[in-house]
PDB file of C-alpha atoms in Angstrom:
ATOM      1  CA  UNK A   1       6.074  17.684   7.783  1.00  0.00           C
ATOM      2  CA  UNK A   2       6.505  14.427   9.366  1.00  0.00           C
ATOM      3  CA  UNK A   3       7.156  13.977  12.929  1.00  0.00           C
ATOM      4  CA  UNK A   4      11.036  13.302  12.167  1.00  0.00           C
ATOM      5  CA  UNK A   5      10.760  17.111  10.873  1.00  0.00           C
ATOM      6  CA  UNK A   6      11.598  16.430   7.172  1.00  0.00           C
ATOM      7  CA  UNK A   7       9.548  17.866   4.439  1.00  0.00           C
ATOM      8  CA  UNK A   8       7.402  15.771   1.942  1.00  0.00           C
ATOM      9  CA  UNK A   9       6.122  16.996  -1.675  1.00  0.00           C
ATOM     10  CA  UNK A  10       3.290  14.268  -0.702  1.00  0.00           C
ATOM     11  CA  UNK A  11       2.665  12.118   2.294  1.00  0.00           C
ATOM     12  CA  UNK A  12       0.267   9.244   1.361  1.00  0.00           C
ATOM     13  CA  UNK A  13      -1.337   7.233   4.008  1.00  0.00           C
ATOM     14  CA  UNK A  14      -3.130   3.957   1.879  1.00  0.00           C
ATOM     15  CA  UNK A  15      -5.072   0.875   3.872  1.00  0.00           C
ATOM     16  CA  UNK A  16      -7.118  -2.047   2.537  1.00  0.00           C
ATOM     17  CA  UNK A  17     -10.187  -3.495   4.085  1.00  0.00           C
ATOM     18  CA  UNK A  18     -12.041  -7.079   3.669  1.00  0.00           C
ATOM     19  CA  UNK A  19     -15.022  -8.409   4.848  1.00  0.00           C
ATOM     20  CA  UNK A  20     -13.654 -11.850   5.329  1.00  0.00           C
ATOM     21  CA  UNK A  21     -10.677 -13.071   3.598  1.00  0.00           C
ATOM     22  CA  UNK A  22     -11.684 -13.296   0.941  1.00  0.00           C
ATOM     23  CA  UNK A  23     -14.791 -11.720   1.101  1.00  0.00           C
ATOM     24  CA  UNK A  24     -15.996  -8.106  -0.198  1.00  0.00           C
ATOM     25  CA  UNK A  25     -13.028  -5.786  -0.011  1.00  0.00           C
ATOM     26  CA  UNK A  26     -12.126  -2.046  -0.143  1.00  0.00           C
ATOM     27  CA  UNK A  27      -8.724  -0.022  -0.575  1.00  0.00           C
ATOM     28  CA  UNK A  28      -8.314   3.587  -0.224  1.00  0.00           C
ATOM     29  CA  UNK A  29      -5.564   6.164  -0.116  1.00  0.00           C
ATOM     30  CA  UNK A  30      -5.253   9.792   1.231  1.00  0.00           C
ATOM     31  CA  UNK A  31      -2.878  12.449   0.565  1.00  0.00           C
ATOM     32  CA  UNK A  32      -2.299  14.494   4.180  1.00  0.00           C
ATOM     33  CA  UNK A  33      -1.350  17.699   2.806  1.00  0.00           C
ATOM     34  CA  UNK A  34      -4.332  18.194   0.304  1.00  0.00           C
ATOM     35  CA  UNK A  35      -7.084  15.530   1.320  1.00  0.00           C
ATOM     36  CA  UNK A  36      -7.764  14.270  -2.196  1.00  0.00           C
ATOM     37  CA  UNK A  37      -7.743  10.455  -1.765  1.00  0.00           C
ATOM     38  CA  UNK A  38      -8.658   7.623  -4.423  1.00  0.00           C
ATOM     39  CA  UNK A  39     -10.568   4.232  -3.148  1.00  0.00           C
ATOM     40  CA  UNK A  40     -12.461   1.027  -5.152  1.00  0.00           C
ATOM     41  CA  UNK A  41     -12.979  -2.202  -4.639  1.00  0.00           C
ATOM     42  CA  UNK A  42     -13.845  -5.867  -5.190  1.00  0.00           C
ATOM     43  CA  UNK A  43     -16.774  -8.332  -4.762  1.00  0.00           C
ATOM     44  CA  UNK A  44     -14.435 -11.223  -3.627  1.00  0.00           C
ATOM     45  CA  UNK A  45     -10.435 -10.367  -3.009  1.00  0.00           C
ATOM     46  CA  UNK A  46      -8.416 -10.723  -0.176  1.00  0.00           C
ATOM     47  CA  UNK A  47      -7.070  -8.229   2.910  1.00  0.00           C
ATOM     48  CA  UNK A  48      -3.354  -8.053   1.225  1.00  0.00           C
ATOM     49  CA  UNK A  49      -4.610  -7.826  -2.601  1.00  0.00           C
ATOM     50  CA  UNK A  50      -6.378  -4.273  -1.029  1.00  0.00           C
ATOM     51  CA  UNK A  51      -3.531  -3.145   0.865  1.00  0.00           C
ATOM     52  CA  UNK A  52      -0.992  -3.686  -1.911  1.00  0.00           C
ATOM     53  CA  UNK A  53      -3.697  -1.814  -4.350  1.00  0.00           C
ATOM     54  CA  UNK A  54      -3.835   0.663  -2.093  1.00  0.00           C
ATOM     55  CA  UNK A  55      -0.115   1.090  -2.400  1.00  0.00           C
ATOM     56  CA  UNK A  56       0.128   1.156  -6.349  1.00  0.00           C
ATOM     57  CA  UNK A  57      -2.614   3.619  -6.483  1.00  0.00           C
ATOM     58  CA  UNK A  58      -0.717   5.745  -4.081  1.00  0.00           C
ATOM     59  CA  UNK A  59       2.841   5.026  -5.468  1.00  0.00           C
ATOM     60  CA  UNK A  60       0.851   6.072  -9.140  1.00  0.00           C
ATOM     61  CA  UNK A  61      -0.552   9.107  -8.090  1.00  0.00           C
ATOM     62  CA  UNK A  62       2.891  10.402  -6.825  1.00  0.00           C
ATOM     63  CA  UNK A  63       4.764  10.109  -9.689  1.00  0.00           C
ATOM     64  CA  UNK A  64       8.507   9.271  -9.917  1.00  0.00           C
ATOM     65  CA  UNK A  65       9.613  12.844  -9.077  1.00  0.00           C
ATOM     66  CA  UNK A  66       8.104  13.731  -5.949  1.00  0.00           C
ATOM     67  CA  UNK A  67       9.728  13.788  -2.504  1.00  0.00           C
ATOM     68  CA  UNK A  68       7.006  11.151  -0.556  1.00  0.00           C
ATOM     69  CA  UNK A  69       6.269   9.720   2.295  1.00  0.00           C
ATOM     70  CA  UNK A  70       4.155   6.347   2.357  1.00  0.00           C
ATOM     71  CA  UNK A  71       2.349   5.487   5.361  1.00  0.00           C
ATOM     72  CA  UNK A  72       0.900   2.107   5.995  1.00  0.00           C
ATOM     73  CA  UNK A  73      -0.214   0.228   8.391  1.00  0.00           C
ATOM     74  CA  UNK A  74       0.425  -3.379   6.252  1.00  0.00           C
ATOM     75  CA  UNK A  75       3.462  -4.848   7.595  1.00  0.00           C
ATOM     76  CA  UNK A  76       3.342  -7.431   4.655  1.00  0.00           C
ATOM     77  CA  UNK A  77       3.204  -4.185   1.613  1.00  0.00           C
ATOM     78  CA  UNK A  78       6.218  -2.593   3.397  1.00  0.00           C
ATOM     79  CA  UNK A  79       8.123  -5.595   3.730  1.00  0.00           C
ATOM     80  CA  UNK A  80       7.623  -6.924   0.290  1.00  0.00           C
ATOM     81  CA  UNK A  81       8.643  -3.898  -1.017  1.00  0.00           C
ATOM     82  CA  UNK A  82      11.538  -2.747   0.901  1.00  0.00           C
ATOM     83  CA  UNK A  83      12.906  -6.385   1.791  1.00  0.00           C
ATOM     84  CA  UNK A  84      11.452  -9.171   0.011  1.00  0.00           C
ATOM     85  CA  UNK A  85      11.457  -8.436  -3.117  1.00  0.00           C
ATOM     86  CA  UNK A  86      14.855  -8.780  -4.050  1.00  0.00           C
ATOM     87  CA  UNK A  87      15.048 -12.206  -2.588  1.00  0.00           C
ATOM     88  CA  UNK A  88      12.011 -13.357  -4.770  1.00  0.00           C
ATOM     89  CA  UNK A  89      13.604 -11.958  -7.720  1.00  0.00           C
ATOM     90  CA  UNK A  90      16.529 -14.332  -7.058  1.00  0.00           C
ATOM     91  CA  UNK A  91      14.993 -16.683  -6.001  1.00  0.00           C
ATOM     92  CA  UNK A  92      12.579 -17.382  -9.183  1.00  0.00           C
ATOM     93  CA  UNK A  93       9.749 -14.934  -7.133  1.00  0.00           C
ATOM     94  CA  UNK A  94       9.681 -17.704  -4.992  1.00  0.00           C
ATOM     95  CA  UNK A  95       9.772 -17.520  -0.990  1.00  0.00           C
ATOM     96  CA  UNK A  96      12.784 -18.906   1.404  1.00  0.00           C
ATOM     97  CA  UNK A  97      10.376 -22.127   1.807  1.00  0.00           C
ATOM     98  CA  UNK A  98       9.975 -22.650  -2.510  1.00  0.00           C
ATOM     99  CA  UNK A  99       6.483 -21.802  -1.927  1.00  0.00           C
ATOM    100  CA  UNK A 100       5.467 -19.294  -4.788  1.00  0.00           C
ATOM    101  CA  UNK A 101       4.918 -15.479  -4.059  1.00  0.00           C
ATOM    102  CA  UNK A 102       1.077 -14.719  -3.482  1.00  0.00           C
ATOM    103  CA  UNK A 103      -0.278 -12.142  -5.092  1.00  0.00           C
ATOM    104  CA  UNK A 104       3.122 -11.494  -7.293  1.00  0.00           C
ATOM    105  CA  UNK A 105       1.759  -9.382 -10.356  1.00  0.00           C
ATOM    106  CA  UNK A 106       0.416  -6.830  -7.483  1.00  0.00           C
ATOM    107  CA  UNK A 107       4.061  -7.230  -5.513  1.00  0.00           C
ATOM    108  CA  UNK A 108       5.670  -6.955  -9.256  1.00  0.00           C
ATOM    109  CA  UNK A 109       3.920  -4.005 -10.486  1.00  0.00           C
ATOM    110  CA  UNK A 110       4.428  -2.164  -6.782  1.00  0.00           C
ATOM    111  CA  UNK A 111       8.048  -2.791  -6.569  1.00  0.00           C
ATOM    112  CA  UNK A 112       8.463  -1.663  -9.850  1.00  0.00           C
ATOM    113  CA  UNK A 113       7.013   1.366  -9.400  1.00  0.00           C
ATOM    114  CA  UNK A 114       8.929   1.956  -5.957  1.00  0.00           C
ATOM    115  CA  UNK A 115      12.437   1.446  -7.408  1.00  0.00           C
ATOM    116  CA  UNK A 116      11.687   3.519 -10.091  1.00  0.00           C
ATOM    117  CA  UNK A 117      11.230   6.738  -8.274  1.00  0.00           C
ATOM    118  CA  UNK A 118      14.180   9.661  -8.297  1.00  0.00           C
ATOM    119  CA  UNK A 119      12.517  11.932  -5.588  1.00  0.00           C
ATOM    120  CA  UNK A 120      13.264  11.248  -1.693  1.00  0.00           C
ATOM    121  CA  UNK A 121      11.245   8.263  -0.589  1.00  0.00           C
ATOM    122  CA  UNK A 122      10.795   7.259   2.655  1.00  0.00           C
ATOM    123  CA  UNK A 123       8.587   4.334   4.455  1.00  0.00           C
ATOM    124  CA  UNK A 124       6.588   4.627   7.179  1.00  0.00           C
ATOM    125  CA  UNK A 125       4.770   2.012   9.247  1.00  0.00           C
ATOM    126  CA  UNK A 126       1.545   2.843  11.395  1.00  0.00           C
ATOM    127  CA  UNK A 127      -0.147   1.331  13.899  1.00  0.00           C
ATOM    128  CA  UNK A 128      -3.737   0.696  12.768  1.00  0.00           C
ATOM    129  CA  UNK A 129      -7.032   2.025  14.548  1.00  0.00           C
ATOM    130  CA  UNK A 130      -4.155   3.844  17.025  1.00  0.00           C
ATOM    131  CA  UNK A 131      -6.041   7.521  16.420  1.00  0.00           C
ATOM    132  CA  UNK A 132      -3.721   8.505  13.378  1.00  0.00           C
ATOM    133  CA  UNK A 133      -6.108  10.833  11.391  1.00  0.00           C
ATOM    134  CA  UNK A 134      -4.951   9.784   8.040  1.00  0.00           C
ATOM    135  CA  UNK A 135      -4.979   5.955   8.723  1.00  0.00           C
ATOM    136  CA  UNK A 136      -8.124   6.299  10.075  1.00  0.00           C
ATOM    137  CA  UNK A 137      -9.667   7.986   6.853  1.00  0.00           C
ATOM    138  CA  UNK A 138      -8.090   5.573   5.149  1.00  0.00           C
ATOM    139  CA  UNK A 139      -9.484   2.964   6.638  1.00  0.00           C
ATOM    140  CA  UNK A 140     -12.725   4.039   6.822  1.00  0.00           C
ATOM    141  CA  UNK A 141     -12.719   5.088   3.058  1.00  0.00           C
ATOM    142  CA  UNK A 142     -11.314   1.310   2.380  1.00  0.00           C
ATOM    143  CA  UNK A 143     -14.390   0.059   4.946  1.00  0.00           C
ATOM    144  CA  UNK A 144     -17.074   1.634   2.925  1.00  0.00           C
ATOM    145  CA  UNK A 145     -15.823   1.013  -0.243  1.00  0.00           C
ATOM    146  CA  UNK A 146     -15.837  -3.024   0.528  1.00  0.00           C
ATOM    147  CA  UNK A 147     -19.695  -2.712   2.419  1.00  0.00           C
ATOM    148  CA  UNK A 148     -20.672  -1.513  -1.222  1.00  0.00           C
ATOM    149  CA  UNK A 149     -19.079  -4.850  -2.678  1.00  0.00           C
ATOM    150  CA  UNK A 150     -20.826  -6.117  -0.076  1.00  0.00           C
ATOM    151  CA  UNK A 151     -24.192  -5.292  -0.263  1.00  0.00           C
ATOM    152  CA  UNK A 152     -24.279  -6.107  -4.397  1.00  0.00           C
TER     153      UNK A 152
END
């Protein structure tokens, strides 16, 4: 259960790491109610390419069906995936300032897998390194994961 007292088939807490940006990087994501959790990596990627593949992994592993939660402390995945997006789309997946969308297969393939879910889905923001258990295993999953990258 969350703390707004609603009940989850899944709540998903994801977070990306890099060691500069770019630099070495690490994602990871962690299911609350079971503890299995998925994380990888990259030898040279950015902070928001980990956070968003955090995200995908997490919106993959749920499945369409599922009522979720998704908790995350990345401003920029919730936004782009809840807000942006559909102004991109219009827009050419270009921003309000005609720049291009970074990162837009990543955004693409994570929106696409958002809107296409049928069970409850509901968004959650988290502060980061605040004491939250599950976005502090994330992170620290998503930390060790890009000190392996690192260290190749």
């Amino acid at each position: 259960m969350n703390a707004a007292g609603q009940n989850f088939d899944m709540i998903i807490a994801t977070d990306g790491a890099c060691s500069g940006n770019p630099g070495p990087g690490g994602w990871a994501m962690v299911e609350q109610l079971t503890g299995y959790y998925q994380s990888g990596g990259a030898a040279q990627t950015t902070n928001n390419i980990m956070e968003l593949t955090a995200m995908i992994a997490a919106l993959e592993y749920a499945g369409p069906e599922v009522d979720l939660l998704l908790r995350s402390d990345s401003s920029y995945v919730i936004n782009a995936m809840t807000k942006w997006a559909d102004g991109w789309r219009r827009r050419g997946w270009r921003k309000s300032d005609g720049k291009p969308v970074l990162n837009r297969e990543l955004i693409e393939r994570m929106v696409n897998l958002y809107e296409a879910r049928t069970g409850r889905t509901e968004v959650e923001w988290v502060r980061g390194h605040s004491g939250d258990a599950a976005n502090e295993l994330a992170d620290k999953l998503a930390v060790q994961e890009s000190q392996k990258y690192a260290r190749k």
